[in-house]
Short mmCIF file of C-alpha atoms in Angstrom, two decimals:
data_model
loop_
_atom_site.label_atom_id
_atom_site.label_comp_id
_atom_site.label_asym_id
_atom_site.label_seq_id
_atom_site.Cartn_x
_atom_site.Cartn_y
_atom_site.Cartn_z
CA MET A 1 25.33 9.93 -20.11
CA THR A 2 22.36 7.88 -19.22
CA THR A 3 18.89 8.90 -20.17
CA VAL A 4 16.23 8.63 -17.44
CA ALA A 5 12.56 8.88 -18.40
CA LEU A 6 10.00 9.92 -15.66
CA LEU A 7 6.82 7.93 -16.46
CA SER A 8 3.43 8.28 -15.03
CA ARG A 9 -0.29 8.43 -16.50
CA SER A 10 -1.52 10.26 -13.30
CA VAL A 11 1.21 12.23 -11.62
CA ASP A 12 3.30 15.07 -12.96
CA MET A 13 6.96 13.39 -12.26
CA ASP A 14 8.87 16.33 -13.09
CA PHE A 15 9.08 17.02 -9.32
CA LEU A 16 11.93 14.71 -9.20
CA ARG A 17 14.23 16.18 -11.85
CA PRO A 18 16.21 18.75 -9.55
CA LEU A 19 16.44 15.84 -6.84
CA LEU A 20 17.90 13.38 -9.46
CA LEU A 21 20.19 16.01 -10.65
CA ALA A 22 21.31 16.90 -7.40
CA ALA A 23 22.11 13.21 -6.85
CA ASP A 24 23.80 12.75 -10.31
CA PRO A 25 24.49 15.81 -12.51
CA THR A 26 25.19 13.59 -15.54
CA LEU A 27 21.81 12.28 -16.09
CA ASP A 28 19.61 13.24 -19.18
CA ILE A 29 16.09 13.29 -17.90
CA ALA A 30 13.02 13.38 -19.95
CA THR A 31 9.44 13.45 -18.72
CA TRP A 32 6.41 11.68 -20.33
CA PRO A 33 5.06 12.61 -22.80
CA ASP A 34 8.23 13.99 -24.30
CA PRO A 35 9.23 11.66 -26.95
CA ARG A 36 12.72 11.43 -25.72
CA CYS A 37 11.42 9.15 -23.06
CA LEU A 38 11.31 6.42 -25.53
CA ASP A 39 15.12 6.34 -26.16
CA ALA A 40 15.61 6.13 -22.34
CA GLU A 41 17.88 3.44 -20.57
CA VAL A 42 16.05 3.87 -17.09
CA ALA A 43 12.40 4.42 -16.54
CA VAL A 44 11.36 5.81 -13.39
CA CYS A 45 7.83 5.33 -12.87
CA TRP A 46 4.69 5.60 -11.01
CA GLN A 47 1.35 4.02 -12.64
CA THR A 48 3.16 3.77 -16.14
CA PRO A 49 1.20 4.14 -19.18
CA SER A 50 0.01 0.81 -20.62
CA GLY A 51 2.35 -0.82 -22.93
CA LEU A 52 5.02 1.99 -22.79
CA TYR A 53 8.21 -0.53 -22.06
CA ALA A 54 7.65 -2.23 -25.38
CA ARG A 55 8.11 1.25 -27.12
CA MET A 56 11.62 1.60 -25.50
CA PRO A 57 14.20 -0.35 -27.14
CA ASN A 58 17.12 0.89 -25.14
CA LEU A 59 15.47 0.17 -21.78
CA LYS A 60 17.55 -1.49 -19.14
CA LEU A 61 16.02 -0.95 -15.80
CA VAL A 62 12.46 -0.10 -14.61
CA HIS A 63 12.82 1.76 -10.93
CA SER A 64 9.37 2.51 -9.11
CA ILE A 65 9.31 5.50 -6.87
CA ALA A 66 7.58 3.53 -4.07
CA ALA A 67 7.90 0.28 -1.91
CA GLY A 68 5.37 -1.43 -4.29
CA VAL A 69 6.01 -2.35 -7.93
CA ASP A 70 2.50 -3.58 -9.08
CA ASN A 71 1.57 -0.28 -10.90
CA VAL A 72 4.75 -0.14 -12.73
CA VAL A 73 4.54 -3.64 -14.09
CA ALA A 74 1.04 -3.94 -15.03
CA GLU A 75 0.13 -3.99 -18.63
CA GLN A 76 3.55 -3.98 -19.49
CA GLU A 77 5.93 -6.21 -21.66
CA LEU A 78 8.99 -6.51 -19.02
CA ARG A 79 10.98 -9.11 -21.46
CA GLY A 80 13.35 -9.84 -18.62
CA LEU A 81 13.81 -6.37 -17.44
CA PRO A 82 15.16 -5.75 -13.86
CA VAL A 83 12.68 -4.01 -11.76
CA CYS A 84 13.65 -2.23 -8.61
CA ARG A 85 11.54 -0.50 -5.63
CA VAL A 86 12.65 1.90 -2.92
CA VAL A 87 13.36 1.04 0.46
CA ASP A 88 13.07 3.77 3.06
CA PRO A 89 13.53 2.78 6.71
CA LEU A 90 11.01 5.51 7.85
CA LEU A 91 8.30 4.18 5.46
CA ALA A 92 7.73 1.23 8.04
CA ASP A 93 7.63 3.79 11.07
CA GLY A 94 4.96 5.88 9.14
CA MET A 95 2.92 2.79 8.31
CA LEU A 96 3.11 1.85 12.11
CA GLN A 97 1.71 5.18 12.94
CA PHE A 98 -1.13 5.20 10.50
CA VAL A 99 -2.27 1.82 11.41
CA LEU A 100 -1.92 2.46 15.08
CA TRP A 101 -4.24 5.27 14.43
CA GLY A 102 -6.63 3.18 12.66
CA VAL A 103 -6.84 0.65 15.38
CA LEU A 104 -7.26 3.18 18.19
CA TYR A 105 -9.88 4.73 16.09
CA PHE A 106 -12.02 1.55 16.45
CA HIS A 107 -10.80 0.19 19.67
CA ARG A 108 -11.43 3.64 21.48
CA LYS A 109 -14.71 3.89 19.59
CA ILE A 110 -13.79 7.17 18.15
CA ASP A 111 -16.17 6.06 15.05
CA GLN A 112 -18.98 6.04 17.63
CA ALA A 113 -18.36 9.35 19.25
CA LEU A 114 -18.09 10.79 15.87
CA ALA A 115 -21.22 9.32 14.99
CA SER A 116 -22.98 11.00 18.24
CA GLN A 117 -21.34 14.32 17.54
CA ARG A 118 -23.20 14.46 14.04
CA ILE A 119 -26.52 14.36 15.88
CA GLN A 120 -25.56 16.67 18.69
CA GLN A 121 -25.87 13.69 21.10
CA TRP A 122 -23.55 13.26 24.22
CA LYS A 123 -23.04 9.47 24.29
CA ARG A 124 -20.04 7.80 26.05
CA PRO A 125 -18.98 4.80 24.34
CA GLN A 126 -18.03 1.83 26.64
CA GLN A 127 -14.25 1.36 26.76
CA THR A 128 -12.43 -1.82 26.61
CA PRO A 129 -8.70 -2.81 27.31
CA ALA A 130 -6.33 -3.20 24.42
CA ALA A 131 -6.31 -6.82 25.16
CA ALA A 132 -9.89 -7.13 24.16
CA CYS A 133 -9.12 -5.78 20.88
CA ARG A 134 -7.79 -8.46 18.58
CA VAL A 135 -5.64 -6.88 15.54
CA GLY A 136 -5.18 -9.36 12.57
CA LEU A 137 -2.38 -8.41 10.05
CA MET A 138 -2.78 -9.64 6.58
CA GLY A 139 1.07 -9.48 5.48
CA LEU A 140 3.88 -9.81 7.53
CA GLY A 141 6.66 -8.50 5.29
CA GLU A 142 8.91 -5.34 5.88
CA LEU A 143 5.81 -3.16 7.13
CA GLY A 144 3.56 -5.58 8.64
CA GLY A 145 6.27 -7.56 10.22
CA HIS A 146 7.38 -3.78 11.95
CA ILE A 147 3.80 -3.34 13.11
CA ALA A 148 3.64 -6.75 14.73
CA ARG A 149 6.44 -6.30 16.59
CA HIS A 150 5.09 -3.22 18.02
CA LEU A 151 1.68 -3.61 18.81
CA PRO A 152 1.66 -6.13 21.22
CA ALA A 153 3.58 -4.09 23.47
CA LEU A 154 0.67 -1.66 23.60
CA GLY A 155 -1.36 -4.48 25.05
CA TYR A 156 -3.03 -5.54 21.81
CA THR A 157 -3.79 -9.05 20.90
CA VAL A 158 -2.05 -9.61 17.80
CA SER A 159 -2.24 -12.25 15.10
CA GLY A 160 -1.00 -12.28 11.64
CA TRP A 161 -1.31 -14.28 8.13
CA SER A 162 1.21 -14.71 5.58
CA ARG A 163 1.95 -16.99 2.68
CA THR A 164 4.43 -18.97 4.42
CA PRO A 165 4.89 -19.84 8.20
CA ARG A 166 6.96 -17.19 10.21
CA GLU A 167 7.84 -16.58 14.08
CA ILE A 168 7.18 -13.29 15.67
CA PRO A 169 7.43 -12.92 19.35
CA ALA A 170 3.75 -12.33 21.01
CA VAL A 171 2.34 -12.87 17.73
CA THR A 172 0.01 -15.83 16.57
CA VAL A 173 0.77 -16.41 13.01
CA PHE A 174 -1.32 -18.41 10.59
CA SER A 175 -0.31 -19.21 7.10
CA GLY A 176 -1.27 -20.58 3.70
CA GLU A 177 -4.70 -21.17 2.53
CA ALA A 178 -5.40 -23.41 5.39
CA GLY A 179 -4.88 -20.71 7.79
CA LEU A 180 -7.02 -17.77 6.48
CA ALA A 181 -10.15 -18.82 7.84
CA PRO A 182 -9.19 -19.52 11.48
CA PHE A 183 -7.18 -16.01 11.27
CA LEU A 184 -10.23 -14.19 10.11
CA ALA A 185 -12.40 -15.84 12.68
CA GLN A 186 -10.54 -14.37 15.94
CA THR A 187 -9.74 -10.89 14.30
CA ASP A 188 -11.95 -7.44 15.50
CA VAL A 189 -9.68 -5.26 13.43
CA LEU A 190 -8.40 -6.64 10.06
CA VAL A 191 -5.35 -4.81 8.64
CA CYS A 192 -4.28 -5.44 4.94
CA LEU A 193 -0.61 -4.75 4.07
CA LEU A 194 -0.35 -7.64 1.58
CA PRO A 195 1.67 -7.22 -1.60
CA LEU A 196 -0.30 -7.35 -4.93
CA THR A 197 0.01 -10.74 -6.46
CA ALA A 198 -2.35 -13.12 -8.56
CA HIS A 199 -3.21 -15.14 -5.25
CA THR A 200 -3.84 -11.78 -3.31
CA ARG A 201 -5.96 -9.67 -6.13
CA GLY A 202 -9.43 -9.41 -4.83
CA ILE A 203 -8.82 -11.05 -1.47
CA LEU A 204 -10.76 -8.64 0.50
CA ASN A 205 -14.14 -9.83 -0.74
CA ALA A 206 -17.56 -10.87 0.42
CA ARG A 207 -16.09 -14.43 1.61
CA THR A 208 -13.33 -12.82 3.77
CA PHE A 209 -15.55 -10.22 5.38
CA ALA A 210 -18.20 -12.94 6.15
CA ALA A 211 -15.47 -15.00 7.99
CA LEU A 212 -14.96 -12.03 10.29
CA PRO A 213 -16.74 -11.77 13.55
CA ARG A 214 -19.92 -9.60 12.97
CA GLY A 215 -18.94 -5.92 13.73
CA SER A 216 -15.44 -6.19 12.82
CA ALA A 217 -13.42 -3.44 11.01
CA LEU A 218 -11.34 -3.26 8.42
CA ILE A 219 -7.88 -1.04 7.85
CA HIS A 220 -6.67 -1.25 4.19
CA CYS A 221 -3.33 0.13 3.38
CA GLY A 222 -2.31 -2.55 0.88
CA ARG A 223 -3.05 -2.34 -2.86
CA GLY A 224 -6.33 -0.75 -4.27
CA GLU A 225 -6.75 -4.20 -6.35
CA HIS A 226 -6.93 -6.32 -3.19
CA LEU A 227 -10.45 -4.58 -2.25
CA VAL A 228 -13.70 -5.84 -4.18
CA GLU A 229 -15.34 -2.51 -3.68
CA ASN A 230 -19.06 -3.57 -3.94
CA ASP A 231 -18.33 -6.21 -1.56
CA LEU A 232 -17.30 -3.69 0.98
CA LEU A 233 -20.08 -1.75 0.46
CA ALA A 234 -22.51 -4.58 1.16
CA ALA A 235 -20.75 -5.55 4.41
CA LEU A 236 -21.08 -1.99 5.62
CA ASP A 237 -24.67 -1.91 4.59
CA SER A 238 -25.27 -5.10 6.61
CA GLY A 239 -23.45 -4.23 9.56
CA GLN A 240 -21.21 -7.36 8.97
CA LEU A 241 -18.32 -4.59 9.19
CA ARG A 242 -19.01 -1.87 11.65
CA GLY A 243 -16.54 0.42 9.72
CA ALA A 244 -13.34 0.68 7.65
CA VAL A 245 -10.55 2.70 6.80
CA VAL A 246 -9.38 2.63 3.25
CA ASP A 247 -6.24 4.53 2.08
CA VAL A 248 -5.88 2.82 -1.50
CA PHE A 249 -7.97 2.32 -4.07
CA GLU A 250 -8.14 0.91 -7.69
CA GLN A 251 -8.77 3.93 -9.38
CA GLU A 252 -6.78 6.89 -7.78
CA PRO A 253 -7.81 9.66 -7.29
CA LEU A 254 -11.24 8.20 -6.22
CA PRO A 255 -13.85 9.98 -8.55
CA PRO A 256 -16.04 12.46 -6.66
CA GLU A 257 -19.09 10.29 -7.81
CA HIS A 258 -17.89 7.23 -6.32
CA PRO A 259 -20.17 5.38 -3.59
CA LEU A 260 -17.27 4.92 -1.50
CA TRP A 261 -16.92 8.59 -0.28
CA ARG A 262 -20.77 8.26 1.09
CA ALA A 263 -20.37 4.72 2.45
CA PRO A 264 -21.57 4.43 6.14
CA GLY A 265 -18.75 3.87 8.47
CA LEU A 266 -16.07 4.24 6.02
CA VAL A 267 -13.20 6.66 6.14
CA VAL A 268 -11.55 7.63 3.03
CA THR A 269 -7.66 8.75 3.20
CA PRO A 270 -5.79 9.65 -0.11
CA HIS A 271 -3.12 7.01 -0.27
CA MET A 272 -1.31 8.67 2.58
CA ALA A 273 -0.50 5.93 5.08
CA THR A 274 3.31 6.18 4.46
CA MET A 275 5.56 7.37 1.75
CA ALA A 276 9.23 7.59 0.85
CA ALA A 277 10.96 10.94 1.19
CA PHE A 278 11.52 12.44 -2.09
CA ASP A 279 15.41 13.14 -1.69
CA VAL A 280 15.66 9.11 -0.60
CA VAL A 281 13.91 8.15 -3.61
CA ALA A 282 16.03 10.15 -5.80
CA ALA A 283 19.25 8.93 -4.10
CA GLN A 284 18.28 5.14 -4.39
CA ILE A 285 17.40 5.72 -8.07
CA ALA A 286 20.84 7.56 -8.72
CA ARG A 287 22.73 4.51 -6.95
CA ASN A 288 21.05 2.06 -9.10
CA VAL A 289 21.73 4.06 -12.23
CA ALA A 290 25.56 3.73 -11.04
CA GLN A 291 25.44 0.03 -10.43
CA LEU A 292 23.78 -0.35 -13.89
CA ARG A 293 26.62 1.48 -15.55
CA ALA A 294 29.02 -0.44 -13.52
CA ALA A 295 27.32 -3.82 -14.40
CA ALA A 296 27.20 -4.57 -10.62
CA PRO A 297 24.05 -5.85 -8.69
CA LEU A 298 21.21 -3.80 -8.23
CA PHE A 299 19.87 -2.78 -4.83
CA ASN A 300 16.29 -3.59 -3.87
CA GLN A 301 15.49 -5.65 -7.03
CA VAL A 302 12.06 -7.27 -7.15
CA ASP A 303 11.50 -10.96 -7.80
CA THR A 304 8.96 -10.09 -10.69
CA ALA A 305 7.45 -13.55 -10.35
CA ARG A 306 6.56 -13.36 -6.95
CA GLY A 307 5.56 -9.67 -7.14
CA TYR A 308 7.67 -8.21 -4.41
#
């Protein structure tokens, strides 16, 4: 029997218990803060309490319940433990839908129409073709690459920026530190889909916003720690950014008193851009538990040095 600990400092993870038992009835499941968690061989996590793995001597596998792993490895002693993530093919479609909504929100000037509605003013925003809206994707991995392959078919002018050079049909790709400034200079709607690494932490900052054309917009679906929140507030206040859609935050839930709730032109969404179906999450965790028992290669294991 394998003991699985459901660990989170912000979410009641017990919702996974029946799904995991349906996938593997032999599992012994404990939910934090049950002390039995400390004896578990597998940690199933979202925003793991700080330093917890160091207190788990039998731990053999850390498994995120999402595509990202940054919040399950932060402030932890991994001591070489394998870390796995969830890969759901529908994640990419969900992110595509959310980003397309955000692009349409700014391209079709829905933000301006809503501003007119608030003051009971009938004012028709001037419309422009999709080709005149230059969408820049920061991050061309599984999610960003999927979006990059679909937006050009809708007429948008699409470019991308990634750590290493890539080739995507109908997309102008920039790479590396040298490619960032020219990428930003020709972007009207900036979409952040980067993984969180030491190099990308705080990348959405005053310098990045200043490199965009004045009046550009931001759609942020990466990680909360990418964003320097005070720099975003300043860019919105000054008009350097016309608006932003922000789905991820350094502190979640976003506190009621946080100034981002009231920032001009900012749409706050509650980390809803895309998510794996919970039965898929449970099935992939159970499959990796079986691999662990058999000493077989794990599925969707993360390179912890790179962070993805």
